[in-house]
Amino acid sequence: MRHRFIAAILMSFGLSLLMSCWVTLINLGWTDGFAGQWMAAFRLAWPPAAILAFLLGPPVQRLAGYFENRLTKFKGSENDTDPQKF
């Protein structure tokens, strides 16, 4: 549980930081008050992003596993080297 919490905090920090920068840049352009506006947007974005990352982490991991299994079945086993199957 502690690992999941730390991972959610780190992932949400990075994504909130970069996405708030991107959206602020798109909306305002590179202005004199850019850094202040960016940090204001980041402060608003990070807490809900951390909560959502923590709550959505397990279902997203399960969904990723489901898609991985589907792709593996679609391509064949990893040990199969028959080029006709790809």
PDB file of N, CA and C in Angstrom:
ATOM      1  N   MET A   1       0.826  -1.188   0.000  1.00  0.00           N
ATOM      2  CA  MET A   1       0.000   0.000   0.000  1.00  0.00           C
ATOM      3  C   MET A   1       0.875   1.258   0.000  1.00  0.00           C
ATOM      4  N   ARG A   2       1.961   1.243   0.742  1.00  0.00           N
ATOM      5  CA  ARG A   2       2.846   2.399   0.794  1.00  0.00           C
ATOM      6  C   ARG A   2       3.475   2.647  -0.578  1.00  0.00           C
ATOM      7  N   HIS A   3       3.860   1.565  -1.255  1.00  0.00           N
ATOM      8  CA  HIS A   3       4.437   1.692  -2.598  1.00  0.00           C
ATOM      9  C   HIS A   3       3.432   2.334  -3.553  1.00  0.00           C
ATOM     10  N   ARG A   4       2.181   1.902  -3.494  1.00  0.00           N
ATOM     11  CA  ARG A   4       1.130   2.451  -4.359  1.00  0.00           C
ATOM     12  C   ARG A   4       0.924   3.938  -4.071  1.00  0.00           C
ATOM     13  N   PHE A   5       0.950   4.318  -2.812  1.00  0.00           N
ATOM     14  CA  PHE A   5       0.784   5.713  -2.426  1.00  0.00           C
ATOM     15  C   PHE A   5       1.938   6.571  -2.963  1.00  0.00           C
ATOM     16  N   ILE A   6       3.165   6.103  -2.772  1.00  0.00           N
ATOM     17  CA  ILE A   6       4.338   6.850  -3.247  1.00  0.00           C
ATOM     18  C   ILE A   6       4.317   6.957  -4.767  1.00  0.00           C
ATOM     19  N   ALA A   7       3.983   5.862  -5.448  1.00  0.00           N
ATOM     20  CA  ALA A   7       3.912   5.884  -6.910  1.00  0.00           C
ATOM     21  C   ALA A   7       2.854   6.870  -7.394  1.00  0.00           C
ATOM     22  N   ALA A   8       1.702   6.906  -6.740  1.00  0.00           N
ATOM     23  CA  ALA A   8       0.637   7.838  -7.125  1.00  0.00           C
ATOM     24  C   ALA A   8       1.077   9.281  -6.914  1.00  0.00           C
ATOM     25  N   ILE A   9       1.761   9.550  -5.812  1.00  0.00           N
ATOM     26  CA  ILE A   9       2.241  10.912  -5.538  1.00  0.00           C
ATOM     27  C   ILE A   9       3.256  11.338  -6.592  1.00  0.00           C
ATOM     28  N   LEU A  10       4.208  10.481  -6.885  1.00  0.00           N
ATOM     29  CA  LEU A  10       5.245  10.831  -7.862  1.00  0.00           C
ATOM     30  C   LEU A  10       4.679  10.981  -9.270  1.00  0.00           C
ATOM     31  N   MET A  11       3.822  10.051  -9.687  1.00  0.00           N
ATOM     32  CA  MET A  11       3.248  10.122 -11.029  1.00  0.00           C
ATOM     33  C   MET A  11       2.360  11.352 -11.164  1.00  0.00           C
ATOM     34  N   SER A  12       1.537  11.614 -10.168  1.00  0.00           N
ATOM     35  CA  SER A  12       0.650  12.776 -10.250  1.00  0.00           C
ATOM     36  C   SER A  12       1.446  14.082 -10.204  1.00  0.00           C
ATOM     37  N   PHE A  13       2.536  14.104  -9.454  1.00  0.00           N
ATOM     38  CA  PHE A  13       3.379  15.303  -9.411  1.00  0.00           C
ATOM     39  C   PHE A  13       3.930  15.610 -10.796  1.00  0.00           C
ATOM     40  N   GLY A  14       4.542  14.616 -11.409  1.00  0.00           N
ATOM     41  CA  GLY A  14       5.151  14.826 -12.728  1.00  0.00           C
ATOM     42  C   GLY A  14       4.131  15.200 -13.788  1.00  0.00           C
ATOM     43  N   LEU A  15       3.027  14.478 -13.833  1.00  0.00           N
ATOM     44  CA  LEU A  15       2.021  14.766 -14.845  1.00  0.00           C
ATOM     45  C   LEU A  15       1.341  16.113 -14.606  1.00  0.00           C
ATOM     46  N   SER A  16       1.032  16.428 -13.359  1.00  0.00           N
ATOM     47  CA  SER A  16       0.402  17.720 -13.059  1.00  0.00           C
ATOM     48  C   SER A  16       1.338  18.871 -13.391  1.00  0.00           C
ATOM     49  N   LEU A  17       2.609  18.712 -13.069  1.00  0.00           N
ATOM     50  CA  LEU A  17       3.581  19.757 -13.349  1.00  0.00           C
ATOM     51  C   LEU A  17       3.681  20.019 -14.847  1.00  0.00           C
ATOM     52  N   LEU A  18       3.842  18.962 -15.617  1.00  0.00           N
ATOM     53  CA  LEU A  18       4.015  19.126 -17.058  1.00  0.00           C
ATOM     54  C   LEU A  18       2.732  19.548 -17.766  1.00  0.00           C
ATOM     55  N   MET A  19       1.607  18.958 -17.378  1.00  0.00           N
ATOM     56  CA  MET A  19       0.354  19.294 -18.040  1.00  0.00           C
ATOM     57  C   MET A  19      -0.114  20.707 -17.687  1.00  0.00           C
ATOM     58  N   SER A  20       0.077  21.133 -16.447  1.00  0.00           N
ATOM     59  CA  SER A  20      -0.303  22.497 -16.094  1.00  0.00           C
ATOM     60  C   SER A  20       0.586  23.503 -16.833  1.00  0.00           C
ATOM     61  N   CYS A  21       1.843  23.160 -17.026  1.00  0.00           N
ATOM     62  CA  CYS A  21       2.735  24.013 -17.814  1.00  0.00           C
ATOM     63  C   CYS A  21       2.231  24.110 -19.254  1.00  0.00           C
ATOM     64  N   TRP A  22       1.927  22.980 -19.832  1.00  0.00           N
ATOM     65  CA  TRP A  22       1.485  22.932 -21.220  1.00  0.00           C
ATOM     66  C   TRP A  22       0.186  23.724 -21.427  1.00  0.00           C
ATOM     67  N   VAL A  23      -0.805  23.485 -20.574  1.00  0.00           N
ATOM     68  CA  VAL A  23      -2.097  24.155 -20.733  1.00  0.00           C
ATOM     69  C   VAL A  23      -1.971  25.651 -20.456  1.00  0.00           C
ATOM     70  N   THR A  24      -1.170  26.024 -19.478  1.00  0.00           N
ATOM     71  CA  THR A  24      -0.953  27.445 -19.202  1.00  0.00           C
ATOM     72  C   THR A  24      -0.259  28.112 -20.384  1.00  0.00           C
ATOM     73  N   LEU A  25       0.707  27.442 -20.964  1.00  0.00           N
ATOM     74  CA  LEU A  25       1.409  27.980 -22.129  1.00  0.00           C
ATOM     75  C   LEU A  25       0.462  28.135 -23.312  1.00  0.00           C
ATOM     76  N   ILE A  26      -0.390  27.153 -23.537  1.00  0.00           N
ATOM     77  CA  ILE A  26      -1.358  27.238 -24.637  1.00  0.00           C
ATOM     78  C   ILE A  26      -2.337  28.384 -24.405  1.00  0.00           C
ATOM     79  N   ASN A  27      -2.834  28.518 -23.177  1.00  0.00           N
ATOM     80  CA  ASN A  27      -3.852  29.523 -22.886  1.00  0.00           C
ATOM     81  C   ASN A  27      -3.306  30.941 -22.806  1.00  0.00           C
ATOM     82  N   LEU A  28      -2.124  31.120 -22.231  1.00  0.00           N
ATOM     83  CA  LEU A  28      -1.605  32.474 -21.996  1.00  0.00           C
ATOM     84  C   LEU A  28      -0.447  32.858 -22.894  1.00  0.00           C
ATOM     85  N   GLY A  29       0.258  31.877 -23.411  1.00  0.00           N
ATOM     86  CA  GLY A  29       1.493  32.173 -24.130  1.00  0.00           C
ATOM     87  C   GLY A  29       2.614  32.455 -23.135  1.00  0.00           C
ATOM     88  N   TRP A  30       3.775  32.765 -23.672  1.00  0.00           N
ATOM     89  CA  TRP A  30       4.938  33.031 -22.811  1.00  0.00           C
ATOM     90  C   TRP A  30       4.893  34.501 -22.392  1.00  0.00           C
ATOM     91  N   THR A  31       4.270  34.776 -21.252  1.00  0.00           N
ATOM     92  CA  THR A  31       4.107  36.146 -20.761  1.00  0.00           C
ATOM     93  C   THR A  31       4.964  36.366 -19.526  1.00  0.00           C
ATOM     94  N   ASP A  32       4.964  37.605 -19.057  1.00  0.00           N
ATOM     95  CA  ASP A  32       5.728  37.931 -17.840  1.00  0.00           C
ATOM     96  C   ASP A  32       5.215  37.180 -16.622  1.00  0.00           C
ATOM     97  N   GLY A  33       3.923  36.960 -16.527  1.00  0.00           N
ATOM     98  CA  GLY A  33       3.355  36.280 -15.367  1.00  0.00           C
ATOM     99  C   GLY A  33       3.190  34.789 -15.551  1.00  0.00           C
ATOM    100  N   PHE A  34       3.876  34.221 -16.549  1.00  0.00           N
ATOM    101  CA  PHE A  34       3.695  32.802 -16.863  1.00  0.00           C
ATOM    102  C   PHE A  34       3.993  31.888 -15.681  1.00  0.00           C
ATOM    103  N   ALA A  35       5.130  32.076 -15.044  1.00  0.00           N
ATOM    104  CA  ALA A  35       5.538  31.175 -13.953  1.00  0.00           C
ATOM    105  C   ALA A  35       4.534  31.199 -12.801  1.00  0.00           C
ATOM    106  N   GLY A  36       4.047  32.368 -12.452  1.00  0.00           N
ATOM    107  CA  GLY A  36       3.068  32.473 -11.368  1.00  0.00           C
ATOM    108  C   GLY A  36       1.751  31.797 -11.719  1.00  0.00           C
ATOM    109  N   GLN A  37       1.296  32.003 -12.941  1.00  0.00           N
ATOM    110  CA  GLN A  37       0.059  31.355 -13.391  1.00  0.00           C
ATOM    111  C   GLN A  37       0.231  29.842 -13.468  1.00  0.00           C
ATOM    112  N   TRP A  38       1.393  29.422 -13.932  1.00  0.00           N
ATOM    113  CA  TRP A  38       1.670  27.985 -14.025  1.00  0.00           C
ATOM    114  C   TRP A  38       1.637  27.351 -12.636  1.00  0.00           C
ATOM    115  N   MET A  39       2.295  27.972 -11.679  1.00  0.00           N
ATOM    116  CA  MET A  39       2.324  27.408 -10.331  1.00  0.00           C
ATOM    117  C   MET A  39       0.938  27.427  -9.678  1.00  0.00           C
ATOM    118  N   ALA A  40       0.141  28.451  -9.980  1.00  0.00           N
ATOM    119  CA  ALA A  40      -1.235  28.487  -9.459  1.00  0.00           C
ATOM    120  C   ALA A  40      -2.044  27.320 -10.037  1.00  0.00           C
ATOM    121  N   ALA A  41      -1.879  27.068 -11.326  1.00  0.00           N
ATOM    122  CA  ALA A  41      -2.580  25.952 -11.968  1.00  0.00           C
ATOM    123  C   ALA A  41      -2.080  24.618 -11.405  1.00  0.00           C
ATOM    124  N   PHE A  42      -0.784  24.517 -11.190  1.00  0.00           N
ATOM    125  CA  PHE A  42      -0.215  23.283 -10.641  1.00  0.00           C
ATOM    126  C   PHE A  42      -0.741  23.004  -9.237  1.00  0.00           C
ATOM    127  N   ARG A  43      -0.790  24.028  -8.394  1.00  0.00           N
ATOM    128  CA  ARG A  43      -1.289  23.853  -7.021  1.00  0.00           C
ATOM    129  C   ARG A  43      -2.739  23.366  -7.009  1.00  0.00           C
ATOM    130  N   LEU A  44      -3.513  23.797  -7.971  1.00  0.00           N
ATOM    131  CA  LEU A  44      -4.900  23.340  -8.059  1.00  0.00           C
ATOM    132  C   LEU A  44      -5.006  21.933  -8.654  1.00  0.00           C
ATOM    133  N   ALA A  45      -4.087  21.588  -9.535  1.00  0.00           N
ATOM    134  CA  ALA A  45      -4.178  20.315 -10.255  1.00  0.00           C
ATOM    135  C   ALA A  45      -3.617  19.128  -9.463  1.00  0.00           C
ATOM    136  N   TRP A  46      -2.571  19.344  -8.690  1.00  0.00           N
ATOM    137  CA  TRP A  46      -1.885  18.207  -8.073  1.00  0.00           C
ATOM    138  C   TRP A  46      -2.726  17.444  -7.065  1.00  0.00           C
ATOM    139  N   PRO A  47      -3.401  18.066  -6.115  1.00  0.00           N
ATOM    140  CA  PRO A  47      -4.161  17.262  -5.139  1.00  0.00           C
ATOM    141  C   PRO A  47      -5.206  16.327  -5.766  1.00  0.00           C
ATOM    142  N   PRO A  48      -6.069  16.813  -6.668  1.00  0.00           N
ATOM    143  CA  PRO A  48      -7.015  15.857  -7.255  1.00  0.00           C
ATOM    144  C   PRO A  48      -6.324  14.822  -8.135  1.00  0.00           C
ATOM    145  N   ALA A  49      -5.237  15.205  -8.785  1.00  0.00           N
ATOM    146  CA  ALA A  49      -4.503  14.234  -9.605  1.00  0.00           C
ATOM    147  C   ALA A  49      -3.919  13.126  -8.734  1.00  0.00           C
ATOM    148  N   ALA A  50      -3.415  13.466  -7.558  1.00  0.00           N
ATOM    149  CA  ALA A  50      -2.860  12.452  -6.655  1.00  0.00           C
ATOM    150  C   ALA A  50      -3.947  11.495  -6.177  1.00  0.00           C
ATOM    151  N   ILE A  51      -5.098  12.038  -5.821  1.00  0.00           N
ATOM    152  CA  ILE A  51      -6.203  11.186  -5.371  1.00  0.00           C
ATOM    153  C   ILE A  51      -6.662  10.270  -6.493  1.00  0.00           C
ATOM    154  N   LEU A  52      -6.825  10.835  -7.693  1.00  0.00           N
ATOM    155  CA  LEU A  52      -7.266  10.020  -8.827  1.00  0.00           C
ATOM    156  C   LEU A  52      -6.233   8.965  -9.201  1.00  0.00           C
ATOM    157  N   ALA A  53      -4.950   9.320  -9.164  1.00  0.00           N
ATOM    158  CA  ALA A  53      -3.906   8.342  -9.486  1.00  0.00           C
ATOM    159  C   ALA A  53      -3.924   7.191  -8.486  1.00  0.00           C
ATOM    160  N   PHE A  54      -4.142   7.510  -7.220  1.00  0.00           N
ATOM    161  CA  PHE A  54      -4.185   6.468  -6.198  1.00  0.00           C
ATOM    162  C   PHE A  54      -5.400   5.562  -6.393  1.00  0.00           C
ATOM    163  N   LEU A  55      -6.554   6.156  -6.668  1.00  0.00           N
ATOM    164  CA  LEU A  55      -7.782   5.374  -6.816  1.00  0.00           C
ATOM    165  C   LEU A  55      -7.853   4.615  -8.141  1.00  0.00           C
ATOM    166  N   LEU A  56      -7.348   5.220  -9.199  1.00  0.00           N
ATOM    167  CA  LEU A  56      -7.441   4.589 -10.515  1.00  0.00           C
ATOM    168  C   LEU A  56      -6.273   3.656 -10.821  1.00  0.00           C
ATOM    169  N   GLY A  57      -5.233   3.677  -9.997  1.00  0.00           N
ATOM    170  CA  GLY A  57      -4.065   2.831 -10.251  1.00  0.00           C
ATOM    171  C   GLY A  57      -4.394   1.361 -10.410  1.00  0.00           C
ATOM    172  N   PRO A  58      -5.063   0.720  -9.449  1.00  0.00           N
ATOM    173  CA  PRO A  58      -5.354  -0.709  -9.578  1.00  0.00           C
ATOM    174  C   PRO A  58      -6.226  -1.067 -10.785  1.00  0.00           C
ATOM    175  N   PRO A  59      -7.334  -0.351 -11.066  1.00  0.00           N
ATOM    176  CA  PRO A  59      -8.108  -0.716 -12.258  1.00  0.00           C
ATOM    177  C   PRO A  59      -7.328  -0.507 -13.555  1.00  0.00           C
ATOM    178  N   VAL A  60      -6.503   0.523 -13.611  1.00  0.00           N
ATOM    179  CA  VAL A  60      -5.704   0.759 -14.813  1.00  0.00           C
ATOM    180  C   VAL A  60      -4.671  -0.356 -14.985  1.00  0.00           C
ATOM    181  N   GLN A  61      -4.075  -0.812 -13.884  1.00  0.00           N
ATOM    182  CA  GLN A  61      -3.123  -1.925 -13.960  1.00  0.00           C
ATOM    183  C   GLN A  61      -3.812  -3.193 -14.472  1.00  0.00           C
ATOM    184  N   ARG A  62      -5.027  -3.455 -13.975  1.00  0.00           N
ATOM    185  CA  ARG A  62      -5.773  -4.632 -14.448  1.00  0.00           C
ATOM    186  C   ARG A  62      -6.114  -4.502 -15.936  1.00  0.00           C
ATOM    187  N   LEU A  63      -6.533  -3.315 -16.344  1.00  0.00           N
ATOM    188  CA  LEU A  63      -6.856  -3.095 -17.744  1.00  0.00           C
ATOM    189  C   LEU A  63      -5.619  -3.249 -18.634  1.00  0.00           C
ATOM    190  N   ALA A  64      -4.489  -2.751 -18.185  1.00  0.00           N
ATOM    191  CA  ALA A  64      -3.245  -2.910 -18.928  1.00  0.00           C
ATOM    192  C   ALA A  64      -2.877  -4.383 -19.049  1.00  0.00           C
ATOM    193  N   GLY A  65      -3.065  -5.153 -17.976  1.00  0.00           N
ATOM    194  CA  GLY A  65      -2.808  -6.591 -18.031  1.00  0.00           C
ATOM    195  C   GLY A  65      -3.735  -7.295 -19.002  1.00  0.00           C
ATOM    196  N   TYR A  66      -5.001  -6.874 -19.024  1.00  0.00           N
ATOM    197  CA  TYR A  66      -5.968  -7.449 -19.955  1.00  0.00           C
ATOM    198  C   TYR A  66      -5.521  -7.213 -21.400  1.00  0.00           C
ATOM    199  N   PHE A  67      -5.148  -5.964 -21.718  1.00  0.00           N
ATOM    200  CA  PHE A  67      -4.703  -5.654 -23.073  1.00  0.00           C
ATOM    201  C   PHE A  67      -3.400  -6.361 -23.422  1.00  0.00           C
ATOM    202  N   GLU A  68      -2.521  -6.481 -22.462  1.00  0.00           N
ATOM    203  CA  GLU A  68      -1.271  -7.204 -22.703  1.00  0.00           C
ATOM    204  C   GLU A  68      -1.554  -8.657 -23.053  1.00  0.00           C
ATOM    205  N   ASN A  69      -2.460  -9.281 -22.301  1.00  0.00           N
ATOM    206  CA  ASN A  69      -2.826 -10.670 -22.600  1.00  0.00           C
ATOM    207  C   ASN A  69      -3.483 -10.796 -23.959  1.00  0.00           C
ATOM    208  N   ARG A  70      -4.324  -9.849 -24.317  1.00  0.00           N
ATOM    209  CA  ARG A  70      -4.974  -9.880 -25.632  1.00  0.00           C
ATOM    210  C   ARG A  70      -3.944  -9.741 -26.742  1.00  0.00           C
ATOM    211  N   LEU A  71      -2.972  -8.850 -26.565  1.00  0.00           N
ATOM    212  CA  LEU A  71      -1.935  -8.678 -27.582  1.00  0.00           C
ATOM    213  C   LEU A  71      -1.056  -9.903 -27.692  1.00  0.00           C
ATOM    214  N   THR A  72      -0.754 -10.523 -26.558  1.00  0.00           N
ATOM    215  CA  THR A  72       0.070 -11.726 -26.566  1.00  0.00           C
ATOM    216  C   THR A  72      -0.651 -12.847 -27.308  1.00  0.00           C
ATOM    217  N   LYS A  73      -1.939 -13.009 -27.064  1.00  0.00           N
ATOM    218  CA  LYS A  73      -2.711 -14.033 -27.773  1.00  0.00           C
ATOM    219  C   LYS A  73      -2.809 -13.712 -29.253  1.00  0.00           C
ATOM    220  N   PHE A  74      -2.920 -12.428 -29.582  1.00  0.00           N
ATOM    221  CA  PHE A  74      -3.030 -12.008 -30.967  1.00  0.00           C
ATOM    222  C   PHE A  74      -1.750 -12.294 -31.732  1.00  0.00           C
ATOM    223  N   LYS A  75      -0.609 -12.010 -31.128  1.00  0.00           N
ATOM    224  CA  LYS A  75       0.688 -12.199 -31.782  1.00  0.00           C
ATOM    225  C   LYS A  75       1.192 -13.626 -31.685  1.00  0.00           C
ATOM    226  N   GLY A  76       0.712 -14.386 -30.737  1.00  0.00           N
ATOM    227  CA  GLY A  76       1.238 -15.715 -30.476  1.00  0.00           C
ATOM    228  C   GLY A  76       2.145 -15.664 -29.272  1.00  0.00           C
ATOM    229  N   SER A  77       2.668 -16.788 -28.887  1.00  0.00           N
ATOM    230  CA  SER A  77       3.523 -16.813 -27.705  1.00  0.00           C
ATOM    231  C   SER A  77       4.843 -16.123 -28.000  1.00  0.00           C
ATOM    232  N   GLU A  78       5.493 -15.640 -26.961  1.00  0.00           N
ATOM    233  CA  GLU A  78       6.765 -14.935 -27.131  1.00  0.00           C
ATOM    234  C   GLU A  78       7.879 -15.860 -27.610  1.00  0.00           C
ATOM    235  N   ASN A  79       7.762 -17.144 -27.350  1.00  0.00           N
ATOM    236  CA  ASN A  79       8.785 -18.091 -27.772  1.00  0.00           C
ATOM    237  C   ASN A  79       8.603 -18.539 -29.214  1.00  0.00           C
ATOM    238  N   ASP A  80       7.488 -18.203 -29.825  1.00  0.00           N
ATOM    239  CA  ASP A  80       7.205 -18.599 -31.190  1.00  0.00           C
ATOM    240  C   ASP A  80       7.998 -17.719 -32.149  1.00  0.00           C
ATOM    241  N   THR A  81       8.845 -18.315 -32.989  1.00  0.00           N
ATOM    242  CA  THR A  81       9.685 -17.541 -33.878  1.00  0.00           C
ATOM    243  C   THR A  81       9.292 -17.718 -35.342  1.00  0.00           C
ATOM    244  N   ASP A  82       8.124 -18.284 -35.608  1.00  0.00           N
ATOM    245  CA  ASP A  82       7.657 -18.476 -36.981  1.00  0.00           C
ATOM    246  C   ASP A  82       7.307 -17.119 -37.586  1.00  0.00           C
ATOM    247  N   PRO A  83       8.052 -16.656 -38.616  1.00  0.00           N
ATOM    248  CA  PRO A  83       7.781 -15.332 -39.167  1.00  0.00           C
ATOM    249  C   PRO A  83       6.428 -15.225 -39.861  1.00  0.00           C
ATOM    250  N   GLN A  84       5.816 -16.337 -40.253  1.00  0.00           N
ATOM    251  CA  GLN A  84       4.511 -16.313 -40.900  1.00  0.00           C
ATOM    252  C   GLN A  84       3.395 -15.853 -39.966  1.00  0.00           C
ATOM    253  N   LYS A  85       3.617 -15.963 -38.661  1.00  0.00           N
ATOM    254  CA  LYS A  85       2.588 -15.595 -37.687  1.00  0.00           C
ATOM    255  C   LYS A  85       2.564 -14.111 -37.401  1.00  0.00           C
ATOM    256  N   PHE A  86       3.571 -13.375 -37.857  1.00  0.00           N
ATOM    257  CA  PHE A  86       3.633 -11.939 -37.575  1.00  0.00           C
ATOM    258  C   PHE A  86       3.273 -11.184 -38.762  1.00  0.00           C
TER     259      PHE A  86
END
